[in-house]
mmCIF file with all atom_site columns, C-alpha atoms in Angstrom:
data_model
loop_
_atom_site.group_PDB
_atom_site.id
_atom_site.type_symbol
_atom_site.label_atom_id
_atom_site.label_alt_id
_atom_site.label_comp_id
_atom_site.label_asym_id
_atom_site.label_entity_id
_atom_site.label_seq_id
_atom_site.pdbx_PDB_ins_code
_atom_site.Cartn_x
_atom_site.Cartn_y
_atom_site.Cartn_z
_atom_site.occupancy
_atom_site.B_iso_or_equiv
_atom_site.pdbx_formal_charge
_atom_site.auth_seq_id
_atom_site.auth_comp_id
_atom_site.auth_asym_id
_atom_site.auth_atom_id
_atom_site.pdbx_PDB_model_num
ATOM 1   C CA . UNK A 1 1   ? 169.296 187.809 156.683 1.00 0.00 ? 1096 UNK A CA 1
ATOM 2   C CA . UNK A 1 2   ? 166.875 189.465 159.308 1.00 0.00 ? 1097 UNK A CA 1
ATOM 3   C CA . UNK A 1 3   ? 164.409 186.862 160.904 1.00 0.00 ? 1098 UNK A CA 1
ATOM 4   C CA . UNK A 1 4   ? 161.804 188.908 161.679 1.00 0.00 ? 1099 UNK A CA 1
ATOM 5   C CA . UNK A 1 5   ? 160.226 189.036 157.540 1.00 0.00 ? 1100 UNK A CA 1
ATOM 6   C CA . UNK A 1 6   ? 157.019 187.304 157.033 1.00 0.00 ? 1101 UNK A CA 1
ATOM 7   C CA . UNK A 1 7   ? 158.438 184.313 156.320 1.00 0.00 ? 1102 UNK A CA 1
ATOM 8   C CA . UNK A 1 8   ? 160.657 183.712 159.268 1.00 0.00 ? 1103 UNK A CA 1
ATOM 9   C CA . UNK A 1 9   ? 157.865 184.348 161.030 1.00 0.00 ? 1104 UNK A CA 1
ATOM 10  C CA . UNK A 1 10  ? 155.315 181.791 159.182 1.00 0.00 ? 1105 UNK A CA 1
ATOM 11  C CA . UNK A 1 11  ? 158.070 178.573 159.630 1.00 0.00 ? 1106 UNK A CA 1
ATOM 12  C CA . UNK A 1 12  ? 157.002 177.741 163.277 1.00 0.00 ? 1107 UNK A CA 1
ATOM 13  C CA . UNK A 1 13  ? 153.377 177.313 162.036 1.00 0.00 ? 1108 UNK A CA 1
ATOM 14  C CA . UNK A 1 14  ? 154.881 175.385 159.339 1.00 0.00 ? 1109 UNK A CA 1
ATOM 15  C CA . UNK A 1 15  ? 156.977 173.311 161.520 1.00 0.00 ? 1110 UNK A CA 1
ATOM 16  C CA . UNK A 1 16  ? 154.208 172.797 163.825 1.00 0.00 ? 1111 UNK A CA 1
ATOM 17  C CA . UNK A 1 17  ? 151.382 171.647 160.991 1.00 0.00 ? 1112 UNK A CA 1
ATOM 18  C CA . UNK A 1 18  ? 153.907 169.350 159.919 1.00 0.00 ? 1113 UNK A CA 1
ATOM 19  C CA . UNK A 1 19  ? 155.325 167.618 162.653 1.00 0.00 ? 1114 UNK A CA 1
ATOM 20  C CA . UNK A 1 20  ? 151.649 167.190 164.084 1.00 0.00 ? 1115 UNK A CA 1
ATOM 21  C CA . UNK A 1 21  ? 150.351 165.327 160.287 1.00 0.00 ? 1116 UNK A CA 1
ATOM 22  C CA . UNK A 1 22  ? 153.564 163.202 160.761 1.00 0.00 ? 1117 UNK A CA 1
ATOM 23  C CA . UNK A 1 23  ? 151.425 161.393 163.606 1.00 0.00 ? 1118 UNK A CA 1
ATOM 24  C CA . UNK A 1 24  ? 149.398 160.044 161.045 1.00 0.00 ? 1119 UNK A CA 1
ATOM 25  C CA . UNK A 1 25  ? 152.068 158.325 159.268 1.00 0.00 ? 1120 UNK A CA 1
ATOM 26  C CA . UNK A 1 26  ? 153.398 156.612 161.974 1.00 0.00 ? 1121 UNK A CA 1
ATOM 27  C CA . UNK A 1 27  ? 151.522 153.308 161.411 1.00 0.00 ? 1122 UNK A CA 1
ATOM 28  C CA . UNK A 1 28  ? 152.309 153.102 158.107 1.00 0.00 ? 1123 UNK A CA 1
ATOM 29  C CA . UNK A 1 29  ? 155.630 151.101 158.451 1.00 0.00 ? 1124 UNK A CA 1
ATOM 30  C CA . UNK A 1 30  ? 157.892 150.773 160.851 1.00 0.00 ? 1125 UNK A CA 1
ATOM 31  C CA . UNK A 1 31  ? 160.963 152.773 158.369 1.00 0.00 ? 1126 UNK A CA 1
ATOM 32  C CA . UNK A 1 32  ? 158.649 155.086 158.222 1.00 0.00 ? 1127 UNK A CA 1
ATOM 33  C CA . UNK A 1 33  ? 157.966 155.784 162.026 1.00 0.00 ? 1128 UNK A CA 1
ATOM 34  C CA . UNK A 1 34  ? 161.523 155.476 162.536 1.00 0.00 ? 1129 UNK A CA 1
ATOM 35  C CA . UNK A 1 35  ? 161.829 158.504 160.034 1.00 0.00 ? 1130 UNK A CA 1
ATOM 36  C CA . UNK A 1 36  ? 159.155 160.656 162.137 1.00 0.00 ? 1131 UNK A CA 1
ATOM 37  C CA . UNK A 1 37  ? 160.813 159.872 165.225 1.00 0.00 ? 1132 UNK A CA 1
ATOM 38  C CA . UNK A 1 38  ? 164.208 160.590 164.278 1.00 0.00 ? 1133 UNK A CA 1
ATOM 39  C CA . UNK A 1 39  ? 162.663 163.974 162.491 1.00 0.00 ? 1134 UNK A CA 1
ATOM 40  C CA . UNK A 1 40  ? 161.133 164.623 165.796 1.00 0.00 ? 1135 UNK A CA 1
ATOM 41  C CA . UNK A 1 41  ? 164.430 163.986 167.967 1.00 0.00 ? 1136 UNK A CA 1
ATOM 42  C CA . UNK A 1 42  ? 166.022 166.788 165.663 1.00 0.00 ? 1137 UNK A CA 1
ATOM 43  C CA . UNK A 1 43  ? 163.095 169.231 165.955 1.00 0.00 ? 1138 UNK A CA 1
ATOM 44  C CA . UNK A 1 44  ? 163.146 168.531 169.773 1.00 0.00 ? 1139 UNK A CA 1
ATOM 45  C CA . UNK A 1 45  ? 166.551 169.238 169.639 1.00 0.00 ? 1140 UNK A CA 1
ATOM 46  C CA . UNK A 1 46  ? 166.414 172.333 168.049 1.00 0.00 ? 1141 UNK A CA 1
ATOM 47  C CA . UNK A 1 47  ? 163.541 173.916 169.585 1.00 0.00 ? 1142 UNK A CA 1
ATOM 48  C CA . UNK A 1 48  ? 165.293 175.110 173.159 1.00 0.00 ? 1143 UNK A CA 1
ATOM 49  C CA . UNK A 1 49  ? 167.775 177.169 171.280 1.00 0.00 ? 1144 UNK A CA 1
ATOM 50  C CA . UNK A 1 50  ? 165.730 178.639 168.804 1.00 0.00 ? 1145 UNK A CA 1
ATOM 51  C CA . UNK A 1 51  ? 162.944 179.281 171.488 1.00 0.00 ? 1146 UNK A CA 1
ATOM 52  C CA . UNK A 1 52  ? 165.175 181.189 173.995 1.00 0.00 ? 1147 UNK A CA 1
ATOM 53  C CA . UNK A 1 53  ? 167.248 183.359 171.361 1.00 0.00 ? 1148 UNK A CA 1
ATOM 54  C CA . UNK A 1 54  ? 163.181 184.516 170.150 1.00 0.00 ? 1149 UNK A CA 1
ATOM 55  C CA . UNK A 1 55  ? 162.930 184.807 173.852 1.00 0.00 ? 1150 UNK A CA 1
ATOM 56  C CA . UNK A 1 56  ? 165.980 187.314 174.146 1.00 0.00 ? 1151 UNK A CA 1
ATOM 57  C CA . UNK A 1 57  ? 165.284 188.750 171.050 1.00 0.00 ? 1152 UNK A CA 1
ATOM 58  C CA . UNK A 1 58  ? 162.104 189.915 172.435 1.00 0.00 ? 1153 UNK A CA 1
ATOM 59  C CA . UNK A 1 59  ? 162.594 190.319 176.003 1.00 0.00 ? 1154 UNK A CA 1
ATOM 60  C CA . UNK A 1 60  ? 162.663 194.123 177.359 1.00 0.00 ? 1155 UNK A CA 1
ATOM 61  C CA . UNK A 1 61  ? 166.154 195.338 178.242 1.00 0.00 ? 1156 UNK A CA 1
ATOM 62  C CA . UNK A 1 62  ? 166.863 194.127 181.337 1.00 0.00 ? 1157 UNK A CA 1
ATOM 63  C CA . UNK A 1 63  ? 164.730 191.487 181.728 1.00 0.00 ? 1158 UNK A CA 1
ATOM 64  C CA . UNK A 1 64  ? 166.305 188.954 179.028 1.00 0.00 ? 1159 UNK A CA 1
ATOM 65  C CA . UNK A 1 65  ? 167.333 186.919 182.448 1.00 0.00 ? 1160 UNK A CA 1
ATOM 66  C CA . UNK A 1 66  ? 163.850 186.560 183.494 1.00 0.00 ? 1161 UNK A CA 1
ATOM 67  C CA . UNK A 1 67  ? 162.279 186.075 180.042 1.00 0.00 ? 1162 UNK A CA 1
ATOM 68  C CA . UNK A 1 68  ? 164.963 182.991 179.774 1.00 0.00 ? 1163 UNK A CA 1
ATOM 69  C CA . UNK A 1 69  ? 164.330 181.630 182.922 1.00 0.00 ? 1164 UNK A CA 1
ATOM 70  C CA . UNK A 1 70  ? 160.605 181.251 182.568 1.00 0.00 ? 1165 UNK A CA 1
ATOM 71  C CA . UNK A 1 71  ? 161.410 179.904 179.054 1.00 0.00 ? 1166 UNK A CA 1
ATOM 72  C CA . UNK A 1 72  ? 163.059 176.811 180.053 1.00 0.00 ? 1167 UNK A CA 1
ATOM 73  C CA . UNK A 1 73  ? 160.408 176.678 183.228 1.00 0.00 ? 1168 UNK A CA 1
ATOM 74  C CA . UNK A 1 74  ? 157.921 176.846 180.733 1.00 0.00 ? 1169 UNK A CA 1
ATOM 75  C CA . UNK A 1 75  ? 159.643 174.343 178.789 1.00 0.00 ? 1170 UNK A CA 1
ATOM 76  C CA . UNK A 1 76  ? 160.264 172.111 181.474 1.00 0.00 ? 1171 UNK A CA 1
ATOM 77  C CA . UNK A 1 77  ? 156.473 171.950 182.351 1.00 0.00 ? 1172 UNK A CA 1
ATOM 78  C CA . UNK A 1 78  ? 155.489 170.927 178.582 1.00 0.00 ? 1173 UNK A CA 1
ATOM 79  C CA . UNK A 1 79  ? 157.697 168.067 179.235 1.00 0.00 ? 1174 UNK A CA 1
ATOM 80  C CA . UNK A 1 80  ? 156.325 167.520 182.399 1.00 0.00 ? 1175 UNK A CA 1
ATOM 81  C CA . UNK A 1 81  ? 152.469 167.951 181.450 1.00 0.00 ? 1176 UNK A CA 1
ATOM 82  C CA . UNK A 1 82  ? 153.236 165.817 178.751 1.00 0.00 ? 1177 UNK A CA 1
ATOM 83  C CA . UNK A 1 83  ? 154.657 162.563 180.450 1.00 0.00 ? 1178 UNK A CA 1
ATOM 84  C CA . UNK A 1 84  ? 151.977 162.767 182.808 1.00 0.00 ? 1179 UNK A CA 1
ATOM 85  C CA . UNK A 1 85  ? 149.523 162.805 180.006 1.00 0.00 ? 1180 UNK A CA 1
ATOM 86  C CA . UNK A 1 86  ? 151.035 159.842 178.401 1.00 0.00 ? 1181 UNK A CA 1
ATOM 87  C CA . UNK A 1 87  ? 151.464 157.817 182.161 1.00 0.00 ? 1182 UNK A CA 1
ATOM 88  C CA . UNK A 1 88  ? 147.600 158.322 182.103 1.00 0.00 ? 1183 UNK A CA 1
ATOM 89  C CA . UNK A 1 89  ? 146.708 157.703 178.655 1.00 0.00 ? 1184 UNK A CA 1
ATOM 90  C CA . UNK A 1 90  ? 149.002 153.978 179.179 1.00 0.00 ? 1185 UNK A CA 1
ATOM 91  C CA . UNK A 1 91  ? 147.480 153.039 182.446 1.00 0.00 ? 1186 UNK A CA 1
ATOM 92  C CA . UNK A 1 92  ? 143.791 153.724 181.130 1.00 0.00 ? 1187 UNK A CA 1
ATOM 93  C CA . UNK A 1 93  ? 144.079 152.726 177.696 1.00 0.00 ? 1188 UNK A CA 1
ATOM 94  C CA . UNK A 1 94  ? 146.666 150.798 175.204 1.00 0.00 ? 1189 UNK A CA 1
ATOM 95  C CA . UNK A 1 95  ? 149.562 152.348 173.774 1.00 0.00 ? 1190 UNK A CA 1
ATOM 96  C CA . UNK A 1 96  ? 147.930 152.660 170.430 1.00 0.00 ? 1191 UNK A CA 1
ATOM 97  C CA . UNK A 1 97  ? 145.770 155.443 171.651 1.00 0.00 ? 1192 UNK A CA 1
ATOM 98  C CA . UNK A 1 98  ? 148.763 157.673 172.679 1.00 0.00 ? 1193 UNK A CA 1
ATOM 99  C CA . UNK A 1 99  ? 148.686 159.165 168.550 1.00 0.00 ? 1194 UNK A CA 1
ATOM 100 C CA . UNK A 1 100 ? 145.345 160.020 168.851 1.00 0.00 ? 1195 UNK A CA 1
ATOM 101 C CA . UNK A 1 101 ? 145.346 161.755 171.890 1.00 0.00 ? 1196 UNK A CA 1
ATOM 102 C CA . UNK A 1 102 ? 148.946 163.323 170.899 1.00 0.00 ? 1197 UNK A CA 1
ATOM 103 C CA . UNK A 1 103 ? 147.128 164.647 168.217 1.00 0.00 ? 1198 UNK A CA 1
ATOM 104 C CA . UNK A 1 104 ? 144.109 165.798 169.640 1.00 0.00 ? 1199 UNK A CA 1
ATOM 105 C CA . UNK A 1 105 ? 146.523 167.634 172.371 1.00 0.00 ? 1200 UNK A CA 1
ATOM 106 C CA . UNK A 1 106 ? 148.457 169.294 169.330 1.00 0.00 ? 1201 UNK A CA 1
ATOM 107 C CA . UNK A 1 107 ? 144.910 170.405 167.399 1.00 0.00 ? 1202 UNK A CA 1
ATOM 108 C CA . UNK A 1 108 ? 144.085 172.180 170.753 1.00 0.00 ? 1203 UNK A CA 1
ATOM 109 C CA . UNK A 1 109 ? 147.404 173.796 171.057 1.00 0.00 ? 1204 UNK A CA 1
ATOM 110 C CA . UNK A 1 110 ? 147.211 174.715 167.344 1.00 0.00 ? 1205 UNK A CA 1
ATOM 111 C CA . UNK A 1 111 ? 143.738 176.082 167.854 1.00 0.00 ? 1206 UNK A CA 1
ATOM 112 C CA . UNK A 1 112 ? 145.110 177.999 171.010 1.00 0.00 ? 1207 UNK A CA 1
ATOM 113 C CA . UNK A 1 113 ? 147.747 179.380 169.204 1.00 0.00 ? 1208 UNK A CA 1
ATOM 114 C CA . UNK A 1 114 ? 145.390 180.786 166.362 1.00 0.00 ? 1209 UNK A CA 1
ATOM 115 C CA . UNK A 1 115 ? 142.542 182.370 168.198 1.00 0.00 ? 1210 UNK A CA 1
ATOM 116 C CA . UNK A 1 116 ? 145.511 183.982 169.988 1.00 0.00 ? 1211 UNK A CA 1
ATOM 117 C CA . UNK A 1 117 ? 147.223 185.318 166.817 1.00 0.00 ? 1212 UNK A CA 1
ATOM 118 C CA . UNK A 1 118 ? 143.861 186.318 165.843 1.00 0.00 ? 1213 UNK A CA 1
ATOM 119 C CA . UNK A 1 119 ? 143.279 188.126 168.651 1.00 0.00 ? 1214 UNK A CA 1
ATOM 120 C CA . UNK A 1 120 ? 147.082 189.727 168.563 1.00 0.00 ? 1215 UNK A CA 1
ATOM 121 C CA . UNK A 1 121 ? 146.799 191.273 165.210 1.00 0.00 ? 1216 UNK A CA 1
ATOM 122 C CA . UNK A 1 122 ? 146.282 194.603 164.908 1.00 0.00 ? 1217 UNK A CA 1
ATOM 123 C CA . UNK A 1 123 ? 143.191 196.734 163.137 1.00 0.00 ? 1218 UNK A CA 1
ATOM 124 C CA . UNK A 1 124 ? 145.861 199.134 161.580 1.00 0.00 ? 1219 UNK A CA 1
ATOM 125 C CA . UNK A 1 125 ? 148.404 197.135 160.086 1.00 0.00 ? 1220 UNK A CA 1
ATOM 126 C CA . UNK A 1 126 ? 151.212 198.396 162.806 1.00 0.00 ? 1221 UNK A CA 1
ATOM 127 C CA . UNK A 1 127 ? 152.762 195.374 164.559 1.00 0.00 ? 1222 UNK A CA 1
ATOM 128 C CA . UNK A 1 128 ? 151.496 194.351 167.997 1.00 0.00 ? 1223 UNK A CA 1
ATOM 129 C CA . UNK A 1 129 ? 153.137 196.801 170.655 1.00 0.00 ? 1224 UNK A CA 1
ATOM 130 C CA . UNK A 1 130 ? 155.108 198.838 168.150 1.00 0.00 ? 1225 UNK A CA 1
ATOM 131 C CA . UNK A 1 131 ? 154.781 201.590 170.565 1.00 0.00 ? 1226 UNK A CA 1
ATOM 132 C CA . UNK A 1 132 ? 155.984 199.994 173.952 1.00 0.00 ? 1227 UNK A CA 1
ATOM 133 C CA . UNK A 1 133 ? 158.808 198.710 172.245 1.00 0.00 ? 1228 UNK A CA 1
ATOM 134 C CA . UNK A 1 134 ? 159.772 202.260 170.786 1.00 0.00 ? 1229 UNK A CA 1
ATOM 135 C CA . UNK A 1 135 ? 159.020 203.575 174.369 1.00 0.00 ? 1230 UNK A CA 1
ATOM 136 C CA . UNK A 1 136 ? 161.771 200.654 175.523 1.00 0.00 ? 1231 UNK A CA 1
ATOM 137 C CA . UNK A 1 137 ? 164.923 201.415 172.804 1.00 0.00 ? 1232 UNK A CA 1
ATOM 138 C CA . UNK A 1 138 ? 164.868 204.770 174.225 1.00 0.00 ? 1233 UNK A CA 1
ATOM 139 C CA . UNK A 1 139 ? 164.432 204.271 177.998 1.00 0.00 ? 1234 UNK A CA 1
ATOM 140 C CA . UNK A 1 140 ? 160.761 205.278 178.740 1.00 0.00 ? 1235 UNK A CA 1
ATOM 141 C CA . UNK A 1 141 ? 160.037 202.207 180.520 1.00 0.00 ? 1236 UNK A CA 1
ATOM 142 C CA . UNK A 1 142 ? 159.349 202.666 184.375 1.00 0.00 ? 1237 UNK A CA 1
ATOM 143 C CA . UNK A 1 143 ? 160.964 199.475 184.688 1.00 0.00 ? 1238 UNK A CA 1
ATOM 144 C CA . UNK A 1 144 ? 163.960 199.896 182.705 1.00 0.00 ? 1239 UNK A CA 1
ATOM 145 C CA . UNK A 1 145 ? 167.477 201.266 183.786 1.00 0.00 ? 1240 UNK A CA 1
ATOM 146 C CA . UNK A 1 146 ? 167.341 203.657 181.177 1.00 0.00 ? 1241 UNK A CA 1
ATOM 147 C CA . UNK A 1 147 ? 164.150 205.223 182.903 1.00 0.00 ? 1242 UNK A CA 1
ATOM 148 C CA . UNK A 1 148 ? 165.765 205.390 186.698 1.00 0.00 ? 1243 UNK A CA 1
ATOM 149 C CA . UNK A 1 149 ? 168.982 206.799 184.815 1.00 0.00 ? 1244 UNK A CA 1
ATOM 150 C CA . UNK A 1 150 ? 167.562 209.725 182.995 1.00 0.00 ? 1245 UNK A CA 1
ATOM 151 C CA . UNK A 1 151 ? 164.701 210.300 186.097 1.00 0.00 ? 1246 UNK A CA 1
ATOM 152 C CA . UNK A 1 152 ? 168.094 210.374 188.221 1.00 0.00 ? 1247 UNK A CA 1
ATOM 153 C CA . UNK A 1 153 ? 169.683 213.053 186.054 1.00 0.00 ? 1248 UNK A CA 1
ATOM 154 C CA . UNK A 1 154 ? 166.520 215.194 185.840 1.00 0.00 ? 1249 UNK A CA 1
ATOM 155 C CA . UNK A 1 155 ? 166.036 215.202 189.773 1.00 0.00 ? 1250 UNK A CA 1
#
């Protein structure tokens, strides 16, 4: 099965509308936020795999190492930004404002995430660098080894 068909590509946004609306269930019983938490242990779980083979998958040739590497920095700084976020929100507030501002951090992100697919999507119907990607399967990338290789045979 190829991931890259439309609806491969429509999960994360699934994934992501869902586990934010689970906030809102959380006070509802305390089975219940057990069964958001534990959903969001396996989600957290999953997400570094899944997030570095995309990360690969897309990555120019040669520069998969790189591409992973400021993955998991990336990565690392979410978790980071985020348990700095929720030291502050505990020392200024209770703990029962953490869902609220959880989900107001998760709406922005969400919104981010939108105006920037909005902004990604092409007038023509050709997928987002379709070109540069061409130019990179068959080596005319400055960057790439395929470039100095065939610029070395020329010369």
């Amino acid at each position: 099965m190829k991931l890259s068909c439309p609806r491969w590509s429509r999960t994360p946004s699934a994934v992501f509308a869902g586990s934010a609306a689970s906030l809102l269930l959380l006070d509802l019983h305390l089975s219940v936020a057990v069964v958001v938490i534990a959903g969001w242990g396996v989600l957290i779980g999953l997400l570094p795999p899944v997030f570095q083979m995309h990360l690969l998958r897309i990555a120019s040739p040669g520069r998969e190492a790189a591409s992973g590497a400021i993955g998991i920095t990336v990565l690392n700084l979410g978790i980071a930004t985020g348990a700095t976020l929720g030291g502050a929100v505990l020392d200024n507030w209770q703990a029962g404002a953490l869902p609220a501002v959880a989900a107001a951090v998760i709406a922005a992100a969400a919104f981010g995430l939108v105006v920037n697919g909005l902004r990604g999507r092409p007038a023509t119907g050709e997928s987002p660098g379709a070109d540069y990607t061409d130019a990179v399967r068959e080596g005319d990338d400055p960057g790439s080894a395929g470039a100095l290789d065939s610029s070395a045979a020329e010369a």
